Amino acid sequence: MATRKTPSRQVGAIKAADFGSAQIKKYISGRRAEGAEDATINRETSIIRRGFSIATKEADPPLLARAPFIPKLKEDNVRQGFLEHSEYLSRPA
């Protein structure tokens, strides 16, 4: 089972201006090597993506001129087996 980690532990020491595709690829490959699922990695990289979005678009004046491309990985662990409400109510507590 993958351990829960936050992106800041691996990329937090890198200045935003020095952060690019190489660092995100290294982060993704490292997390995959640790056994993290693509869906988990997507949730983690969304934090990084949002930080760059704020720095380039929402800050006035912008704190960065550009944001690196952070890919979204394909997720194939879609939930299955949804219950109807009546089935849920009939399940033992």
CSV table of C-alpha atoms in Angstrom, one decimal, residues 5-11 19 21-34 40-41 44-45 48:
chain,number,residue,atom,x,y,z
A,5,LYS,CA,2.7,11.9,1.1
A,6,THR,CA,2.2,15.6,0.3
A,7,PRO,CA,3.9,17.1,-2.7
A,8,SER,CA,5.6,19.7,-0.5
A,9,ARG,CA,7.9,17.0,1.0
A,10,GLN,CA,9.5,16.4,-2.5
A,11,VAL,CA,9.1,19.6,-4.3
A,19,PHE,CA,10.2,24.4,-11.3
A,21,SER,CA,8.6,19.7,-16.6
A,22,ALA,CA,11.6,17.8,-15.4
A,23,GLN,CA,10.6,18.2,-11.8
A,24,ILE,CA,7.0,17.2,-12.3
A,25,LYS,CA,8.2,14.1,-14.3
A,26,LYS,CA,10.6,13.2,-11.5
A,27,TYR,CA,7.8,13.6,-9.0
A,28,ILE,CA,5.4,11.4,-11.0
A,29,SER,CA,7.9,8.7,-11.6
A,30,GLY,CA,9.0,8.7,-7.9
A,31,ARG,CA,5.4,8.4,-6.7
A,32,ARG,CA,4.7,5.6,-9.1
A,33,ALA,CA,7.9,3.8,-7.9
A,34,GLU,CA,6.5,4.1,-4.4
A,40,THR,CA,-3.6,9.7,-6.1
A,41,ILE,CA,-0.8,11.3,-8.1
A,44,GLU,CA,-1.4,15.5,-5.3
A,45,THR,CA,-0.3,17.3,-8.5
A,48,ILE,CA,0.9,22.1,-7.4
